[in-house]
Amino acid sequence: MLPRSMRTGAFDLPGVESTDVPLIGYRPLSPDNGTPGNQSGRGNANNDLDSSQVDPSPMKSTWYCPLDLSTVAEEEEDGIIYTVVVKQHPSTPNRSLSKSVSRSQCVKAGTEEKLVLHLLHSFAMGDSSFIAVFLSTFRSFTSTRRVLEILKDRLENPPGDNARSHTRQSFNEAVCMVFSTWLAEYPEDFQTLGDPTCLLHLAPLLPSDTSTGADLCARILRIAEELSEKALLADSRSYQPPDPSPDTSAFEPAKFLGFPAALIAEQLTKMETELFVRLVPYHCLGSLWSQRDKKGHEDVCWSVRATVRQFNRLANVVQASSLCPIHLKSQQRARLLEKWISVAEECRARKNFSSLYAIVSALRSNPLHRLRRTWQETDREAVRRYEELSEIFSDKDNYSQSRVLLKGEGTAKFAIHDNRANNRRHPGASAQGTVPYLGIFLTDLTMLDTAVKDNLENGYINFDKRRREFEVLAQIRLLQSSCKNCVFWSEQTFVDWYWSAPTLTEEESYRLSNEIEAPSEPSPRVYTPTVIITECASLSASQTSLASDCDASFDFPSPVNQLLSKFAKHMKSPSVSCLDVDTSPPTNESSPVSLTPSTPVKSHRRSVSCGNNPSYNSQGSGPDMRIIRIRMDLQDGNLYRSILVTSNDKTPTVVSSALEKHSQDTREASRYELIQLLPEGKELIIPATGNVFYAMTSSSVDFLLRRKAP
């Protein structure tokens, strides 16, 4: 805000309070009539002013009265930084100036202890979203036990002179609200503590003068009792017999043709919906999902792993049912492909994008898409529909089509623009939920975790990053809410057939494909095996209006989308089905190809002596980017961390970033060398002063940070 003397021009404006009207612009006077050159009639409004009060300057101020005057600033207190928003509202003569200003604070960053304690003060300070954001994301920077310990210490020394003081009552209400929300939304945090001691110490400290506080105390004591029972029975439950393996000898591929496509899609949607409803959203956080391969973390993100297994299982069933009967003629095998295309259509009509993409990716996998004669015998109309379904997961315009569908159909009762489904729909049809392809959110959160630092330079936890992550998690929770009331019927005959399909390895799939058609025959269907990679393009783009049966528009206007789209423009990463397997592309066509297609990697050609960027990177388009994985040989296992590398990054910069990601001293960067891990156990040492982006090969994204030999 300008100083008052500059805001008012040294005189009071008629009819308004000068303290509330800022100067936001000026216009030159016309030398002839003393009015602004392009608004000659506006000067008449100021005829009531005494000309002696006006500065005889050739410039005249133009005054406006904005409807909303706000100031955004940062304030730092002991251990915490707030973003402060002060809004000035037009005051009236009957209202004092103090009532015309509102102030709200939201946390930008802070220490672990201060962030936890802010749970008890956030609502009073106008930070209404803090509790939801914190409870969704705190596992990225602390643990449940640590949060409970900090809150317990605070409850032992509550504010206020006595139990009936206004300060104490407000404090007790905040405590009840925090624990009620926590127990309702994330009860597993308490149920997986193991040792009940912390809960036994916490329960007596909770407010007991209200029914809410007494209920909270009883629930926590009940959980503590359950934990104690689990500890006593731990030895007797330590051994769990493995689940019996399905009988694959009874698998009959031809039986698949006897099931209606609608029945198959219904059963697949039932499986996917049950898994998606049980999904724990914070398991998708990049900082947690990246630890899945760490030693001792085999059970991390179990709900995401279950979705991955189902995706891979369905892709395997598609391949097994199409390849195992090697004696079939091309026309007969084509009927199998046509049936799977019809199932994919039915999945699309049910908004089951996870099963839809699993089927599409299996049909585009190398063992199937190389079957030249089979595809030639496939019905042309079926192929056309298949190509339309594949376009949903196209990388065109940053994979915008799949995002547009989620935006438009996320909370709609039925699939939009699907005439086949609309024709079959009857008035009593139940609403359908939306089962997304989870790779969209996993990729967004992984990229966000890679691009934004966990801590500020002063060591404070960057809570703004957690707010951005929460925006993605909120999208998952909204989609889950659309699936909770879905009703399905079960067809055990198909379920038994589905689970009787044998699990084919990559080598087995490719061997069967070669037995059906020799590898020397070229394939006319040049489908590049791609996967849906999610760049978080802005979801606020214009969207076709929803049909009349839509509950609401699934819109996610959010700054996180703009953030991700800036650095994701040229990036690709593996699908959800590829996150647990090697995604390196095969070296030649005869090599077995992964069950779920790996992501094609953009190659960069550059002369050793050339210092210019590749020609495709046009001027002004910004640096190219790619996410690589770097590990260190640490005592707690080989843990990979994702690092964002641009075409401008030199080796020391990447090494320092990797050390920071692994919580190591960045000042030791000069003592490490960066090595790219190539297929067949080969290694490529990146030059100490080289450009990592151009020095590395396209055959692998895995790197090793090794201490230099003394």
Coordinates of N, CA, C and O in Angstrom, one line a residue, residues 503-643:
T503 N -0.3 -67.9 -14.8 CA 0.5 -66.7 -14.8 C 1.7 -66.9 -15.7 O 2.5 -67.8 -15.5
L504 N 1.7 -66.2 -16.8 CA 2.7 -66.3 -17.8 C 3.9 -65.3 -17.5 O 3.6 -64.1 -17.3
T505 N 5.1 -65.8 -17.6 CA 6.2 -64.9 -17.5 C 6.4 -64.2 -18.9 O 5.8 -64.6 -19.9
E506 N 7.3 -63.3 -18.9 CA 7.5 -62.6 -20.2 C 8.1 -63.5 -21.2 O 7.7 -63.5 -22.4
E507 N 9.0 -64.4 -20.8 CA 9.6 -65.4 -21.7 C 8.5 -66.3 -22.3 O 8.5 -66.6 -23.5
E508 N 7.6 -66.8 -21.4 CA 6.6 -67.7 -21.8 C 5.6 -67.1 -22.8 O 5.2 -67.7 -23.8
S509 N 5.2 -65.8 -22.5 CA 4.3 -65.1 -23.4 C 4.9 -65.0 -24.8 O 4.3 -65.2 -25.8
Y510 N 6.2 -64.6 -24.8 CA 6.8 -64.3 -26.1 C 7.1 -65.7 -26.9 O 7.0 -65.7 -28.1
R511 N 7.4 -66.7 -26.1 CA 7.6 -68.0 -26.8 C 6.3 -68.5 -27.4 O 6.3 -69.0 -28.5
L512 N 5.1 -68.4 -26.7 CA 3.9 -68.8 -27.2 C 3.5 -68.0 -28.5 O 3.0 -68.5 -29.5
S513 N 3.8 -66.7 -28.4 CA 3.6 -65.8 -29.6 C 4.4 -66.2 -30.8 O 3.9 -66.3 -31.9
N514 N 5.6 -66.6 -30.6 CA 6.5 -67.1 -31.7 C 6.0 -68.4 -32.2 O 6.1 -68.7 -33.4
E515 N 5.4 -69.3 -31.4 CA 4.9 -70.5 -31.9 C 3.7 -70.3 -32.7 O 3.4 -71.1 -33.7
I516 N 2.9 -69.3 -32.4 CA 1.7 -69.0 -33.2 C 2.1 -68.4 -34.6 O 1.6 -68.8 -35.6
E517 N 3.0 -67.4 -34.5 CA 3.4 -66.8 -35.8 C 5.0 -66.6 -35.7 O 5.4 -66.1 -34.7
A518 N 5.7 -67.1 -36.6 CA 7.1 -67.0 -36.6 C 7.6 -65.5 -36.5 O 7.0 -64.6 -37.0
P519 N 8.7 -65.3 -35.8 CA 9.2 -63.9 -35.6 C 9.7 -63.2 -36.8 O 9.8 -62.0 -36.8
S520 N 10.0 -64.0 -37.9 CA 10.5 -63.4 -39.1 C 9.4 -62.6 -39.8 O 9.7 -61.8 -40.7
E521 N 8.1 -62.9 -39.5 CA 7.1 -62.2 -40.3 C 6.8 -60.8 -39.7 O 6.6 -60.7 -38.5
P522 N 6.9 -59.8 -40.5 CA 6.7 -58.4 -40.0 C 5.3 -58.2 -39.6 O 4.4 -58.8 -40.1
S523 N 5.1 -57.4 -38.6 CA 3.8 -57.0 -38.1 C 3.3 -55.7 -38.8 O 4.0 -54.7 -38.7
P524 N 2.1 -55.8 -39.4 CA 1.6 -54.5 -40.1 C 1.0 -53.6 -39.1 O 0.8 -52.4 -39.4
R525 N 0.8 -54.0 -37.8 CA 0.2 -53.2 -36.9 C 1.3 -52.6 -36.0 O 1.7 -53.2 -35.0
V526 N 1.7 -51.4 -36.3 CA 2.8 -50.8 -35.6 C 2.3 -50.0 -34.4 O 2.1 -48.8 -34.5
Y527 N 1.9 -50.7 -33.4 CA 1.5 -50.1 -32.2 C 2.6 -49.9 -31.2 O 3.3 -50.8 -30.8
T528 N 3.0 -48.6 -31.0 CA 4.0 -48.4 -30.0 C 3.5 -48.6 -28.6 O 2.5 -48.0 -28.2
P529 N 4.0 -49.6 -27.9 CA 3.5 -49.9 -26.6 C 3.7 -48.7 -25.6 O 4.8 -48.6 -25.0
T530 N 2.7 -47.9 -25.5 CA 2.8 -46.8 -24.6 C 1.9 -47.0 -23.4 O 1.1 -47.9 -23.4
V531 N 2.1 -46.2 -22.4 CA 1.3 -46.3 -21.2 C 0.8 -44.9 -20.9 O 1.3 -43.9 -21.4
I532 N -0.3 -44.9 -20.1 CA -0.8 -43.6 -19.7 C 0.2 -42.9 -18.7 O 0.4 -43.4 -17.7
I533 N 0.7 -41.8 -19.1 CA 1.6 -41.1 -18.3 C 1.0 -39.8 -17.9 O 0.4 -39.1 -18.8
T534 N 1.0 -39.4 -16.7 CA 0.2 -38.3 -16.4 C 1.0 -37.0 -16.2 O 1.8 -37.0 -15.2
E535 N 0.9 -36.1 -17.1 CA 1.4 -34.8 -16.8 C 0.2 -34.1 -16.3 O -0.9 -34.3 -16.8
C536 N 0.4 -33.3 -15.3 CA -0.8 -32.7 -14.6 C -1.1 -31.4 -15.4 O -0.9 -30.3 -14.9
A537 N -1.7 -31.6 -16.6 CA -2.1 -30.4 -17.3 C -3.3 -29.7 -16.6 O -4.0 -30.4 -15.8
S538 N -3.5 -28.5 -16.8 CA -4.5 -27.7 -16.1 C -5.8 -28.3 -16.3 O -6.2 -28.6 -17.5
L539 N -6.6 -28.6 -15.3 CA -7.9 -29.2 -15.4 C -9.0 -28.2 -15.4 O -10.1 -28.5 -15.3
S540 N -8.6 -26.9 -15.5 CA -9.6 -25.8 -15.6 C -10.0 -25.5 -17.0 O -10.6 -24.5 -17.2
A541 N -9.5 -26.3 -18.0 CA -9.9 -26.0 -19.3 C -11.4 -26.2 -19.6 O -12.0 -26.8 -18.8
S542 N -11.8 -25.6 -20.7 CA -13.3 -25.7 -20.9 C -13.7 -27.2 -21.1 O -13.0 -28.0 -21.7
Q543 N -14.9 -27.5 -20.6 CA -15.3 -28.9 -20.6 C -16.8 -28.9 -21.1 O -17.6 -28.0 -20.8
T544 N -17.1 -29.9 -22.0 CA -18.4 -30.0 -22.4 C -19.4 -30.2 -21.3 O -19.1 -30.9 -20.3
S545 N -20.5 -29.5 -21.4 CA -21.5 -29.6 -20.3 C -21.9 -31.0 -20.1 O -22.1 -31.8 -21.0
L546 N -22.2 -31.3 -18.8 CA -22.5 -32.7 -18.5 C -24.0 -33.0 -18.9 O -24.8 -32.1 -19.0
A547 N -24.2 -34.3 -19.0 CA -25.6 -34.7 -19.3 C -26.5 -34.4 -18.1 O -26.0 -34.2 -17.0
S548 N -27.8 -34.6 -18.3 CA -28.7 -34.2 -17.2 C -28.6 -35.2 -16.0 O -29.1 -34.9 -15.0
D549 N -28.0 -36.4 -16.2 CA -27.9 -37.3 -15.1 C -26.7 -37.2 -14.3 O -26.3 -38.0 -13.5
C550 N -25.9 -36.1 -14.5 CA -24.7 -35.9 -13.7 C -25.0 -35.3 -12.4 O -25.8 -34.4 -12.3
D551 N -24.3 -35.8 -11.3 CA -24.5 -35.2 -10.0 C -23.8 -33.9 -9.9 O -24.3 -32.9 -9.3
A552 N -22.6 -33.8 -10.4 CA -21.8 -32.6 -10.3 C -20.6 -32.6 -11.3 O -20.3 -33.7 -11.8
S553 N -20.1 -31.5 -11.5 CA -18.9 -31.5 -12.4 C -17.7 -31.8 -11.6 O -17.5 -31.3 -10.5
F554 N -16.9 -32.7 -12.1 CA -15.7 -33.1 -11.4 C -14.5 -32.2 -11.7 O -13.7 -32.5 -12.6
D555 N -14.5 -31.1 -11.1 CA -13.5 -30.0 -11.5 C -12.5 -29.9 -10.4 O -12.8 -29.9 -9.2
F556 N -11.2 -29.8 -10.8 CA -10.1 -29.7 -9.8 C -9.3 -28.4 -10.2 O -8.2 -28.5 -10.5
P557 N -9.9 -27.2 -10.1 CA -9.0 -26.1 -10.3 C -8.0 -25.9 -9.2 O -8.4 -25.8 -8.0
S558 N -6.8 -26.0 -9.5 CA -5.8 -26.0 -8.4 C -4.4 -25.6 -9.0 O -4.0 -25.9 -10.1
P559 N -3.6 -24.9 -8.1 CA -2.3 -24.5 -8.6 C -1.4 -25.6 -8.8 O -0.4 -25.5 -9.5
V560 N -1.6 -26.8 -8.1 CA -0.7 -27.9 -8.3 C -0.7 -28.3 -9.8 O 0.3 -28.8 -10.3
N561 N -1.8 -28.2 -10.5 CA -1.8 -28.6 -11.9 C -0.9 -27.7 -12.7 O -0.2 -28.2 -13.6
Q562 N -0.9 -26.4 -12.5 CA 0.0 -25.6 -13.2 C 1.4 -25.9 -12.9 O 2.3 -25.9 -13.7
L563 N 1.7 -26.2 -11.6 CA 3.1 -26.5 -11.2 C 3.6 -27.7 -11.9 O 4.7 -27.7 -12.5
L564 N 2.8 -28.8 -11.9 CA 3.3 -30.0 -12.5 C 3.4 -29.9 -14.0 O 4.3 -30.5 -14.7
S565 N 2.5 -29.2 -14.7 CA 2.5 -29.0 -16.1 C 3.8 -28.3 -16.6 O 4.2 -28.5 -17.7
K566 N 4.4 -27.5 -15.7 CA 5.5 -26.7 -16.2 C 6.7 -27.6 -16.4 O 7.5 -27.5 -17.4
F567 N 6.9 -28.6 -15.5 CA 8.1 -29.4 -15.7 C 7.8 -30.8 -16.2 O 8.7 -31.6 -16.4
A568 N 6.6 -31.1 -16.5 CA 6.2 -32.4 -17.0 C 6.0 -32.5 -18.5 O 5.6 -33.5 -19.0
K569 N 6.2 -31.4 -19.2 CA 5.9 -31.3 -20.6 C 6.5 -32.4 -21.4 O 6.0 -32.9 -22.3
H570 N 7.8 -32.7 -21.1 CA 8.5 -33.6 -22.0 C 8.8 -34.9 -21.3 O 9.7 -35.7 -21.7
M571 N 8.0 -35.2 -20.2 CA 8.4 -36.4 -19.4 C 7.4 -37.5 -19.6 O 6.3 -37.4 -19.9
K572 N 8.0 -38.8 -19.5 CA 7.2 -40.0 -19.5 C 7.7 -40.9 -18.3 O 8.8 -40.9 -18.0
S573 N 6.8 -41.6 -17.7 CA 7.1 -42.5 -16.7 C 6.2 -43.7 -16.7 O 5.2 -43.7 -17.3
P574 N 6.6 -44.8 -16.0 CA 6.0 -46.1 -16.1 C 4.6 -46.1 -15.6 O 4.2 -45.3 -14.7
S575 N 3.7 -47.0 -16.1 CA 2.4 -47.1 -15.6 C 2.4 -47.8 -14.3 O 3.4 -48.2 -13.8
V576 N 1.2 -47.8 -13.6 CA 1.1 -48.4 -12.3 C 1.5 -49.9 -12.4 O 2.1 -50.4 -11.4
S577 N 1.3 -50.5 -13.5 CA 1.6 -51.9 -13.6 C 3.1 -52.1 -13.7 O 3.6 -53.3 -13.6
C578 N 3.8 -51.1 -14.1 CA 5.3 -51.2 -14.3 C 6.1 -50.8 -13.1 O 7.3 -50.8 -13.2
L579 N 5.4 -50.3 -12.1 CA 6.2 -49.7 -11.0 C 6.9 -50.7 -10.2 O 7.8 -50.3 -9.4
D580 N 6.6 -51.9 -10.3 CA 7.3 -53.0 -9.5 C 8.2 -53.8 -10.4 O 8.7 -54.8 -9.9
V581 N 8.4 -53.5 -11.6 CA 9.2 -54.3 -12.5 C 10.2 -53.4 -13.2 O 10.1 -52.2 -13.2
D582 N 11.2 -54.0 -13.9 CA 12.1 -53.3 -14.7 C 11.5 -52.7 -15.9 O 10.8 -53.4 -16.6
T583 N 11.6 -51.4 -16.1 CA 11.0 -50.8 -17.2 C 12.0 -50.5 -18.4 O 11.7 -49.7 -19.3
S584 N 13.1 -51.1 -18.4 CA 14.1 -50.9 -19.4 C 13.5 -51.5 -20.7 O 13.1 -52.6 -20.7
P585 N 13.6 -50.8 -21.8 CA 13.1 -51.4 -23.1 C 14.0 -52.5 -23.6 O 15.2 -52.6 -23.3
P586 N 13.4 -53.4 -24.3 CA 14.3 -54.5 -24.9 C 15.3 -54.0 -25.9 O 15.0 -53.0 -26.6
T587 N 16.3 -54.8 -26.0 CA 17.4 -54.3 -26.9 C 17.1 -54.7 -28.4 O 17.6 -54.1 -29.3
N588 N 16.3 -55.7 -28.6 CA 15.9 -56.1 -30.0 C 14.5 -56.7 -30.0 O 14.0 -57.1 -28.9
E589 N 14.0 -56.9 -31.1 CA 12.6 -57.4 -31.2 C 12.5 -58.8 -30.8 O 11.4 -59.2 -30.3
S590 N 13.5 -59.6 -30.8 CA 13.4 -61.0 -30.5 C 13.4 -61.2 -29.0 O 13.1 -62.3 -28.5
S591 N 13.8 -60.2 -28.2 CA 13.8 -60.3 -26.8 C 12.4 -60.3 -26.2 O 11.5 -59.7 -26.8
P592 N 12.2 -61.0 -25.1 CA 10.8 -61.0 -24.5 C 10.5 -59.6 -24.1 O 11.3 -58.9 -23.6
V593 N 9.2 -59.2 -24.2 CA 8.8 -57.9 -23.8 C 8.0 -58.0 -22.6 O 7.3 -59.0 -22.3
S594 N 8.1 -57.0 -21.7 CA 7.4 -57.0 -20.4 C 5.9 -57.1 -20.6 O 5.3 -56.7 -21.6
L595 N 5.3 -57.7 -19.6 CA 3.8 -58.0 -19.7 C 3.1 -56.7 -19.9 O 2.2 -56.6 -20.8
T596 N 3.4 -55.7 -19.2 CA 2.8 -54.4 -19.5 C 3.9 -53.5 -20.2 O 5.0 -53.4 -19.7
P597 N 3.5 -52.9 -21.3 CA 4.5 -52.3 -22.1 C 5.3 -51.2 -21.3 O 4.8 -50.5 -20.6
S598 N 6.6 -51.2 -21.6 CA 7.4 -50.2 -21.0 C 7.3 -48.9 -21.8 O 7.0 -48.8 -22.9
T599 N 7.7 -47.8 -21.1 CA 7.6 -46.5 -21.7 C 8.6 -46.2 -22.7 O 9.8 -46.5 -22.4
P600 N 8.3 -45.8 -23.9 CA 9.3 -45.5 -24.9 C 10.1 -44.3 -24.4 O 9.6 -43.3 -23.9
V601 N 11.4 -44.4 -24.5 CA 12.3 -43.3 -24.0 C 12.8 -42.5 -25.1 O 13.3 -43.0 -26.1
K602 N 12.7 -41.2 -24.9 CA 13.1 -40.3 -26.0 C 14.7 -40.3 -26.0 O 15.3 -40.1 -25.0
S603 N 15.2 -40.5 -27.2 CA 16.7 -40.5 -27.3 C 17.2 -39.1 -27.7 O 16.5 -38.4 -28.4
H604 N 18.4 -38.8 -27.3 CA 19.0 -37.5 -27.6 C 20.3 -37.7 -28.2 O 21.2 -38.4 -27.7
R605 N 20.5 -37.2 -29.4 CA 21.7 -37.3 -30.1 C 22.5 -36.0 -30.1 O 22.0 -35.0 -30.3
R606 N 23.8 -36.2 -29.7 CA 24.6 -35.0 -29.6 C 26.0 -35.4 -29.9 O 26.5 -36.3 -29.3
S607 N 26.7 -34.6 -30.7 CA 28.1 -34.8 -30.9 C 28.9 -34.6 -29.7 O 28.6 -33.7 -28.9
V608 N 30.0 -35.3 -29.5 CA 30.8 -35.2 -28.3 C 31.4 -33.8 -28.3 O 31.5 -33.2 -27.2
S609 N 31.7 -33.2 -29.4 CA 32.3 -31.9 -29.4 C 31.3 -30.8 -29.5 O 31.7 -29.6 -29.5
C610 N 30.1 -31.1 -29.6 CA 29.0 -30.1 -29.8 C 28.5 -29.6 -28.5 O 28.2 -30.4 -27.6
G611 N 28.3 -28.3 -28.3 CA 27.8 -27.8 -27.1 C 26.4 -27.3 -27.2 O 25.9 -26.6 -26.3
N612 N 25.8 -27.5 -28.3 CA 24.4 -26.9 -28.5 C 23.4 -27.9 -28.1 O 23.6 -29.1 -28.0
N613 N 22.2 -27.4 -27.8 CA 21.1 -28.3 -27.5 C 20.6 -29.0 -28.7 O 20.8 -28.5 -29.8
P614 N 19.9 -30.1 -28.6 CA 19.3 -30.8 -29.7 C 18.4 -29.8 -30.5 O 17.8 -29.0 -29.9
S615 N 18.2 -30.1 -31.8 CA 17.5 -29.2 -32.6 C 16.0 -29.2 -32.3 O 15.3 -28.2 -32.5
Y616 N 15.5 -30.3 -31.7 CA 14.1 -30.3 -31.4 C 13.7 -29.4 -30.2 O 12.5 -29.1 -30.0
N617 N 14.6 -29.0 -29.5 CA 14.4 -28.1 -28.3 C 14.4 -26.7 -28.9 O 15.4 -26.0 -28.9
S618 N 13.3 -26.2 -29.3 CA 13.3 -24.9 -30.0 C 13.6 -23.8 -29.0 O 13.4 -23.9 -27.8
Q619 N 14.0 -22.7 -29.5 CA 14.4 -21.5 -28.7 C 13.2 -21.0 -27.9 O 12.1 -20.9 -28.4
G620 N 13.4 -20.9 -26.6 CA 12.4 -20.3 -25.7 C 11.5 -21.4 -25.2 O 10.6 -21.1 -24.4
S621 N 11.7 -22.7 -25.6 CA 10.8 -23.7 -25.1 C 11.2 -24.2 -23.7 O 10.5 -25.0 -23.1
G622 N 12.4 -23.8 -23.2 CA 12.8 -24.2 -21.9 C 13.6 -25.5 -21.9 O 13.6 -26.2 -22.9
P623 N 14.3 -25.9 -20.8 CA 15.1 -27.1 -20.8 C 14.2 -28.4 -20.9 O 13.1 -28.4 -20.3
D624 N 14.7 -29.5 -21.5 CA 14.1 -30.8 -21.4 C 14.3 -31.4 -20.0 O 15.3 -31.0 -19.3
M625 N 13.4 -32.3 -19.6 CA 13.5 -32.8 -18.3 C 13.3 -34.3 -18.3 O 12.6 -34.8 -19.2
R626 N 13.8 -35.0 -17.3 CA 13.6 -36.4 -17.1 C 13.8 -36.8 -15.7 O 14.6 -36.2 -15.0
I627 N 13.0 -37.7 -15.2 CA 13.2 -38.2 -13.8 C 14.0 -39.5 -13.9 O 13.8 -40.4 -14.6
I628 N 15.1 -39.5 -13.1 CA 15.9 -40.7 -12.9 C 15.8 -41.2 -11.5 O 15.4 -40.5 -10.6
R629 N 16.3 -42.4 -11.3 CA 16.3 -43.0 -10.0 C 17.8 -43.2 -9.5 O 18.5 -43.8 -10.3
I630 N 18.1 -42.7 -8.4 CA 19.5 -42.8 -7.9 C 19.4 -43.5 -6.5 O 18.6 -43.2 -5.7
R631 N 20.3 -44.5 -6.3 CA 20.4 -45.2 -5.1 C 21.8 -45.0 -4.5 O 22.8 -44.8 -5.2
M632 N 21.9 -45.2 -3.2 CA 23.1 -45.3 -2.5 C 23.2 -46.6 -1.7 O 22.1 -47.1 -1.3
D633 N 24.4 -47.1 -1.5 CA 24.5 -48.3 -0.7 C 24.5 -47.9 0.8 O 25.6 -47.7 1.4
L634 N 23.3 -47.9 1.4 CA 23.2 -47.5 2.8 C 23.0 -48.7 3.6 O 22.7 -49.8 3.2
Q635 N 23.1 -48.5 5.0 CA 23.0 -49.7 5.9 C 21.6 -50.2 5.9 O 21.4 -51.4 6.2
D636 N 20.6 -49.4 5.7 CA 19.2 -49.8 5.7 C 18.7 -50.3 4.4 O 17.5 -50.4 4.2
G637 N 19.6 -50.7 3.5 CA 19.1 -51.2 2.2 C 19.4 -50.3 1.1 O 19.7 -49.1 1.3
N638 N 19.2 -50.8 -0.1 CA 19.4 -50.0 -1.3 C 18.1 -49.2 -1.6 O 17.1 -49.8 -2.1
L639 N 18.0 -48.0 -1.3 CA 16.8 -47.2 -1.5 C 17.0 -46.2 -2.7 O 17.9 -45.4 -2.7
Y640 N 16.1 -46.3 -3.6 CA 16.1 -45.4 -4.7 C 15.3 -44.2 -4.4 O 14.3 -44.2 -3.7
R641 N 15.9 -43.1 -4.9 CA 15.2 -41.8 -4.8 C 15.1 -41.2 -6.2 O 16.0 -41.3 -7.0
S642 N 13.9 -40.6 -6.5 CA 13.7 -40.0 -7.8 C 14.3 -38.6 -7.8 O 14.1 -37.8 -6.9
I643 N 15.0 -38.2 -8.9 CA 15.6 -36.9 -9.0 C 15.2 -36.4 -10.4 O 15.2 -37.1 -11.4

